[in-house]
mmCIF file of C-alpha atoms in Angstrom:
data_model
loop_
_atom_site.group_PDB
_atom_site.id
_atom_site.type_symbol
_atom_site.label_atom_id
_atom_site.label_comp_id
_atom_site.label_asym_id
_atom_site.label_seq_id
_atom_site.Cartn_x
_atom_site.Cartn_y
_atom_site.Cartn_z
ATOM 1 C CA ILE A 1 59.510 -17.062 -1.770
ATOM 2 C CA VAL A 2 58.558 -15.595 -5.134
ATOM 3 C CA VAL A 3 57.436 -12.069 -5.285
ATOM 4 C CA ASN A 4 55.258 -11.458 -8.690
ATOM 5 C CA THR A 5 55.078 -7.957 -10.476
ATOM 6 C CA GLY A 6 52.907 -5.651 -8.076
ATOM 7 C CA GLY A 7 54.013 -7.646 -5.010
ATOM 8 C CA ASP A 8 55.397 -6.462 -1.757
ATOM 9 C CA LEU A 9 57.610 -8.535 0.424
ATOM 10 C CA ASN A 10 58.987 -7.039 3.808
ATOM 11 C CA VAL A 11 61.578 -8.434 5.888
ATOM 12 C CA THR A 12 61.688 -7.166 9.332
ATOM 13 C CA ASP A 13 63.408 -8.214 12.600
ATOM 14 C CA GLY A 14 62.866 -11.716 14.059
ATOM 15 C CA THR A 15 62.655 -13.022 10.550
ATOM 16 C CA VAL A 16 64.822 -15.825 9.523
ATOM 17 C CA LEU A 17 64.945 -17.367 5.963
ATOM 18 C CA GLU A 18 67.674 -20.141 6.015
ATOM 19 C CA TYR A 19 68.634 -23.579 4.582
ATOM 20 C CA ASN A 20 66.357 -22.711 1.365
ATOM 21 C CA SER A 21 67.906 -24.275 -2.008
ATOM 22 C CA ASN A 22 66.502 -23.592 -5.472
ATOM 23 C CA LYS A 23 68.244 -26.117 -7.642
ATOM 24 C CA PRO A 24 68.601 -25.353 -11.475
ATOM 25 C CA ASN A 25 67.375 -27.363 -14.338
ATOM 26 C CA THR A 26 69.986 -28.733 -16.933
ATOM 27 C CA ASN A 27 70.110 -29.318 -20.650
ATOM 28 C CA SER A 28 71.625 -32.166 -22.402
ATOM 29 C CA SER A 29 74.937 -31.159 -21.598
ATOM 30 C CA GLY A 30 74.753 -30.956 -18.119
ATOM 31 C CA ALA A 31 74.677 -27.017 -18.222
ATOM 32 C CA PHE A 32 72.179 -24.299 -16.880
ATOM 33 C CA ALA A 33 68.717 -24.294 -18.671
ATOM 34 C CA PRO A 34 66.836 -21.218 -17.903
ATOM 35 C CA SER A 35 63.106 -22.118 -16.759
ATOM 36 C CA GLY A 36 61.021 -19.255 -15.204
ATOM 37 C CA TYR A 37 62.409 -18.673 -11.685
ATOM 38 C CA ILE A 38 63.749 -22.111 -11.123
ATOM 39 C CA GLY A 39 67.654 -22.154 -10.135
ATOM 40 C CA LEU A 40 67.162 -18.285 -9.506
ATOM 41 C CA GLY A 41 67.219 -17.099 -5.536
ATOM 42 C CA GLY A 42 67.860 -19.400 -3.047
ATOM 43 C CA ALA A 43 65.577 -17.639 -0.717
ATOM 44 C CA VAL A 44 63.689 -14.838 -2.545
ATOM 45 C CA TYR A 45 62.917 -14.466 -6.422
ATOM 46 C CA CYS A 46 61.421 -10.918 -6.786
ATOM 47 C CA ASN A 47 59.663 -9.154 -9.797
ATOM 48 C CA GLY A 48 58.076 -6.683 -7.342
ATOM 49 C CA THR A 49 59.215 -4.967 -4.347
ATOM 50 C CA MET A 50 61.300 -6.397 -1.535
ATOM 51 C CA THR A 51 62.551 -4.495 1.434
ATOM 52 C CA MET A 52 64.534 -5.533 4.202
ATOM 53 C CA THR A 53 64.730 -3.753 7.635
ATOM 54 C CA GLY A 54 66.132 -6.482 9.628
ATOM 55 C CA GLY A 55 66.188 -10.334 10.122
ATOM 56 C CA LEU A 56 68.533 -13.036 8.679
ATOM 57 C CA ILE A 57 68.793 -14.541 5.103
ATOM 58 C CA GLN A 58 71.588 -17.162 5.764
ATOM 59 C CA HIS A 59 72.557 -20.618 4.199
ATOM 60 C CA CYS A 60 70.615 -20.656 0.954
ATOM 61 C CA GLU A 61 71.890 -21.650 -2.348
ATOM 62 C CA ALA A 62 70.755 -21.208 -6.028
ATOM 63 C CA GLN A 63 72.504 -21.141 -9.550
ATOM 64 C CA SER A 64 72.520 -17.129 -9.285
ATOM 65 C CA GLY A 65 71.302 -15.175 -6.566
ATOM 66 C CA GLY A 66 72.135 -17.754 -3.421
ATOM 67 C CA GLY A 67 70.223 -15.662 -1.128
ATOM 68 C CA VAL A 68 68.058 -13.351 -3.202
ATOM 69 C CA TYR A 69 67.571 -12.616 -6.987
ATOM 70 C CA ILE A 70 65.832 -9.589 -8.331
ATOM 71 C CA GLU A 71 64.616 -9.130 -11.835
ATOM 72 C CA ASN A 72 62.414 -6.484 -13.286
ATOM 73 C CA GLY A 73 62.062 -5.100 -9.661
ATOM 74 C CA SER A 74 63.362 -3.453 -6.736
ATOM 75 C CA PHE A 75 65.182 -4.520 -3.331
ATOM 76 C CA ARG A 76 65.883 -1.875 -0.785
ATOM 77 C CA LEU A 77 68.249 -3.358 2.049
ATOM 78 C CA ASN A 78 68.021 -0.925 5.283
ATOM 79 C CA GLY A 79 69.246 -3.448 7.684
ATOM 80 C CA GLY A 80 69.367 -7.027 8.694
ATOM 81 C CA THR A 81 72.018 -9.713 7.403
ATOM 82 C CA ILE A 82 72.565 -11.780 4.237
ATOM 83 C CA ASP A 83 75.221 -14.180 5.342
ATOM 84 C CA HIS A 84 76.655 -17.396 4.144
ATOM 85 C CA ASN A 85 74.501 -17.963 1.126
ATOM 86 C CA TYR A 86 75.929 -19.557 -2.121
ATOM 87 C CA ALA A 87 75.579 -19.450 -5.936
ATOM 88 C CA ARG A 88 76.898 -22.802 -6.736
ATOM 89 C CA ASN A 89 78.349 -24.401 -9.939
ATOM 90 C CA ILE A 90 76.133 -27.399 -11.204
ATOM 91 C CA LEU A 91 79.250 -28.321 -13.447
ATOM 92 C CA PRO A 92 82.878 -29.198 -12.454
ATOM 93 C CA PHE A 93 85.465 -26.301 -12.851
ATOM 94 C CA ASN A 94 87.270 -27.874 -15.908
ATOM 95 C CA SER A 95 84.397 -28.348 -17.876
ATOM 96 C CA THR A 96 84.589 -26.848 -21.215
ATOM 97 C CA ALA A 97 83.695 -23.308 -22.749
ATOM 98 C CA ALA A 98 80.854 -24.554 -24.359
ATOM 99 C CA THR A 99 78.774 -25.060 -21.088
ATOM 100 C CA TYR A 100 78.930 -21.423 -20.050
ATOM 101 C CA ARG A 101 78.199 -21.034 -16.186
ATOM 102 C CA THR A 102 75.997 -18.011 -15.330
ATOM 103 C CA ASN A 103 76.118 -18.261 -11.605
ATOM 104 C CA ALA A 104 76.704 -15.106 -9.878
ATOM 105 C CA GLY A 105 75.490 -13.290 -6.756
ATOM 106 C CA GLY A 106 76.291 -15.133 -3.564
ATOM 107 C CA GLY A 107 74.348 -12.979 -1.475
ATOM 108 C CA VAL A 108 72.216 -10.901 -4.100
ATOM 109 C CA TYR A 109 71.739 -10.978 -7.878
ATOM 110 C CA VAL A 110 70.481 -7.998 -9.521
ATOM 111 C CA SER A 111 69.178 -8.961 -12.998
ATOM 112 C CA ASP A 112 67.798 -6.635 -16.120
ATOM 113 C CA ASN A 113 65.625 -3.427 -15.203
ATOM 114 C CA SER A 114 66.151 -3.835 -11.418
ATOM 115 C CA THR A 115 67.327 -1.490 -8.851
ATOM 116 C CA MET A 116 68.742 -2.154 -5.513
ATOM 117 C CA ILE A 117 69.050 0.653 -2.758
ATOM 118 C CA MET A 118 71.536 -0.232 0.144
ATOM 119 C CA SER A 119 71.493 2.225 3.267
ATOM 120 C CA GLY A 120 72.200 -0.417 5.918
ATOM 121 C CA GLY A 121 72.676 -4.011 6.851
ATOM 122 C CA THR A 122 75.407 -6.329 6.379
ATOM 123 C CA VAL A 123 76.194 -8.469 3.075
ATOM 124 C CA SER A 124 78.696 -11.240 4.651
ATOM 125 C CA ASN A 125 80.394 -14.479 4.075
ATOM 126 C CA ASN A 126 78.460 -15.425 0.848
ATOM 127 C CA GLN A 127 80.311 -17.056 -2.205
ATOM 128 C CA SER A 128 80.037 -17.551 -5.667
ATOM 129 C CA SER A 129 81.608 -19.929 -7.697
ATOM 130 C CA ARG A 130 81.935 -17.595 -10.527
ATOM 131 C CA GLU A 131 81.484 -13.629 -9.813
ATOM 132 C CA GLY A 132 79.747 -11.527 -7.336
ATOM 133 C CA GLY A 133 80.571 -13.156 -4.179
ATOM 134 C CA GLY A 134 78.210 -10.500 -2.116
ATOM 135 C CA ILE A 135 76.284 -8.940 -4.971
ATOM 136 C CA SER A 136 76.372 -9.225 -8.540
ATOM 137 C CA LEU A 137 75.013 -6.843 -11.060
ATOM 138 C CA GLY A 138 74.688 -9.339 -13.773
ATOM 139 C CA TRP A 139 76.973 -11.789 -15.098
ATOM 140 C CA LEU A 140 80.005 -11.672 -17.150
ATOM 141 C CA ASP A 141 78.869 -12.896 -20.791
ATOM 142 C CA ARG A 142 81.940 -13.504 -22.885
ATOM 143 C CA THR A 143 80.283 -14.627 -26.176
ATOM 144 C CA LYS A 144 80.022 -12.660 -29.382
ATOM 145 C CA GLY A 145 76.835 -10.632 -29.622
ATOM 146 C CA SER A 146 76.608 -9.885 -25.872
ATOM 147 C CA ALA A 147 77.309 -6.004 -26.019
ATOM 148 C CA VAL A 148 75.023 -4.020 -24.072
ATOM 149 C CA TYR A 149 74.111 -0.482 -25.366
ATOM 150 C CA SER A 150 72.211 1.047 -22.335
ATOM 151 C CA TYR A 151 72.365 0.936 -18.740
ATOM 152 C CA THR A 152 69.695 -1.260 -17.441
ATOM 153 C CA SER A 153 70.226 -1.900 -13.683
ATOM 154 C CA LYS A 154 71.315 0.364 -10.836
ATOM 155 C CA PHE A 155 72.988 -0.459 -7.356
ATOM 156 C CA THR A 156 73.098 2.717 -4.966
ATOM 157 C CA MET A 157 74.626 2.376 -1.700
ATOM 158 C CA MET A 158 74.018 4.860 1.450
ATOM 159 C CA GLY A 159 75.601 2.715 4.070
ATOM 160 C CA GLY A 160 76.160 -0.875 5.322
ATOM 161 C CA THR A 161 78.692 -3.465 5.085
ATOM 162 C CA PHE A 162 80.167 -6.030 2.918
ATOM 163 C CA THR A 163 82.377 -8.342 4.478
ATOM 164 C CA GLY A 164 84.005 -11.795 4.179
ATOM 165 C CA ASN A 165 82.559 -12.473 0.852
ATOM 166 C CA GLU A 166 84.288 -14.529 -1.993
ATOM 167 C CA ALA A 167 84.174 -15.083 -5.688
ATOM 168 C CA LEU A 168 86.224 -17.792 -7.632
ATOM 169 C CA SER A 169 86.211 -15.187 -10.714
ATOM 170 C CA THR A 170 85.593 -11.513 -10.090
ATOM 171 C CA GLY A 171 84.204 -9.098 -7.562
ATOM 172 C CA GLY A 172 84.473 -10.671 -4.091
ATOM 173 C CA GLY A 173 82.188 -7.980 -2.659
ATOM 174 C CA LEU A 174 80.642 -6.256 -5.592
ATOM 175 C CA ASN A 175 80.666 -7.302 -9.428
ATOM 176 C CA VAL A 176 79.502 -4.544 -11.791
ATOM 177 C CA THR A 177 78.919 -5.927 -15.451
ATOM 178 C CA ALA A 178 78.415 -3.974 -18.560
ATOM 179 C CA GLY A 179 75.222 -2.288 -18.824
ATOM 180 C CA ASN A 180 74.751 -1.960 -14.700
ATOM 181 C CA THR A 181 75.929 1.004 -12.727
ATOM 182 C CA ALA A 182 76.525 1.379 -9.152
ATOM 183 C CA THR A 183 76.935 4.424 -7.120
ATOM 184 C CA ILE A 184 78.244 4.527 -3.298
ATOM 185 C CA PHE A 185 77.864 7.323 -1.219
ATOM 186 C CA ALA A 186 79.021 5.823 2.099
ATOM 187 C CA GLY A 187 79.785 2.218 3.551
ATOM 188 C CA TYR A 188 82.789 -0.636 4.107
ATOM 189 C CA PHE A 189 83.874 -3.017 2.014
ATOM 190 C CA THR A 190 86.373 -5.320 4.116
ATOM 191 C CA ASN A 191 88.308 -8.874 3.914
ATOM 192 C CA ASN A 192 86.402 -9.851 0.642
ATOM 193 C CA SER A 193 88.229 -11.940 -1.897
ATOM 194 C CA ALA A 194 88.241 -12.778 -5.602
ATOM 195 C CA TYR A 195 90.620 -15.564 -7.105
ATOM 196 C CA GLY A 196 90.657 -14.718 -10.938
ATOM 197 C CA TYR A 197 89.360 -17.624 -12.678
ATOM 198 C CA ASP A 198 86.866 -17.546 -15.247
ATOM 199 C CA SER A 199 84.829 -20.285 -16.970
ATOM 200 C CA GLN A 200 84.437 -18.831 -20.424
ATOM 201 C CA GLY A 201 87.829 -19.209 -21.780
ATOM 202 C CA TYR A 202 88.059 -20.248 -25.251
ATOM 203 C CA ALA A 203 91.236 -22.582 -24.283
ATOM 204 C CA ASN A 204 92.604 -24.585 -21.317
ATOM 205 C CA ASN A 205 89.389 -26.336 -21.045
ATOM 206 C CA GLY A 206 87.322 -23.063 -20.697
ATOM 207 C CA PHE A 207 89.040 -21.127 -17.847
ATOM 208 C CA TYR A 208 91.489 -18.789 -17.641
ATOM 209 C CA ARG A 209 92.985 -16.013 -14.945
ATOM 210 C CA VAL A 210 91.093 -12.634 -15.285
ATOM 211 C CA TYR A 211 91.598 -9.395 -13.338
ATOM 212 C CA SER A 212 89.541 -10.226 -10.092
ATOM 213 C CA GLY A 213 88.906 -7.387 -7.747
ATOM 214 C CA GLY A 214 88.544 -8.571 -4.179
ATOM 215 C CA GLY A 215 86.394 -5.997 -3.152
ATOM 216 C CA ILE A 216 84.638 -4.346 -6.450
ATOM 217 C CA TYR A 217 85.379 -5.434 -9.913
ATOM 218 C CA VAL A 218 83.993 -3.440 -12.812
ATOM 219 C CA ASP A 219 83.824 -4.998 -16.225
ATOM 220 C CA ALA A 220 84.547 -3.251 -19.739
ATOM 221 C CA ASN A 221 82.033 -3.545 -22.489
ATOM 222 C CA GLN A 222 81.377 -6.736 -24.006
ATOM 223 C CA TRP A 223 81.530 -8.194 -27.228
ATOM 224 C CA ASN A 224 79.523 -7.261 -30.291
ATOM 225 C CA SER A 225 78.870 -10.088 -33.133
ATOM 226 C CA SER A 226 82.062 -9.518 -34.912
ATOM 227 C CA GLY A 227 83.921 -9.932 -31.655
ATOM 228 C CA TYR A 228 84.868 -6.150 -30.981
ATOM 229 C CA HIS A 229 84.160 -4.393 -27.524
ATOM 230 C CA ALA A 230 81.277 -2.246 -28.180
ATOM 231 C CA GLY A 231 78.516 -0.812 -26.077
ATOM 232 C CA VAL A 232 78.560 0.236 -22.539
ATOM 233 C CA PRO A 233 80.814 -0.626 -19.961
ATOM 234 C CA GLY A 234 80.019 -1.466 -16.176
ATOM 235 C CA GLU A 235 79.979 2.034 -14.206
ATOM 236 C CA LEU A 236 80.957 2.752 -10.811
ATOM 237 C CA ILE A 237 80.845 6.127 -8.701
ATOM 238 C CA LEU A 238 82.659 6.252 -5.511
ATOM 239 C CA HIS A 239 81.821 9.071 -3.048
ATOM 240 C CA ARG A 240 82.470 8.284 0.698
ATOM 241 C CA VAL A 241 83.656 4.520 1.071
ATOM 242 C CA VAL A 242 86.107 2.479 3.001
ATOM 243 C CA ILE A 243 87.585 -0.290 0.886
ATOM 244 C CA THR A 244 90.356 -2.027 2.834
ATOM 245 C CA GLU A 245 92.127 -5.175 3.492
ATOM 246 C CA ASN A 246 90.489 -7.113 0.284
#
């Protein structure tokens, strides 16, 4: 499903979006080649407004946003379940650093100039072969010149549950990258996992260990063109939330 600018999608009780696949294009090196919404959002790609009050999004896959991909739009998750979706690699794990993988957000990917408000529902058992098993706000771009100087996207959580999500790199439940902010007033993060492998190293065939964050990962500011950390980092504000057994 593609929701264009100005469009509105409501997912309610009884709706099932399942077994959808949005395969990415590749370039001559076999790396991800961005082309519109191709490869982004296994079930839904949204430039407009999406509201989910019930229903189920499950067993979908894409390069990023295995279930849902939000770009220049908004997503309100009030109920329902986003379960067993996948942001998958299109390259083997030991590919070189030159072919950076941008896959993130096994359940949901929140891209630039976007907002997501979660007041209920469950994000469960989603997987990313890079970061953000459950939800990812952006992706970890470790190339020079990628510093972000203002906050562009926002996630607000007032209820709901993250459970059983997995990321190969960082943020098993929630991944917050530079230039993005997350505020959590209430909710649960349980039994999420991250394994700390990153595809953008400059040695060892392009992978190395990083700090992982089984429940939540918040990234530092990124590199400017001179290779120094600059700009704003990821931001996380916690109020009343249970984070346990991640």
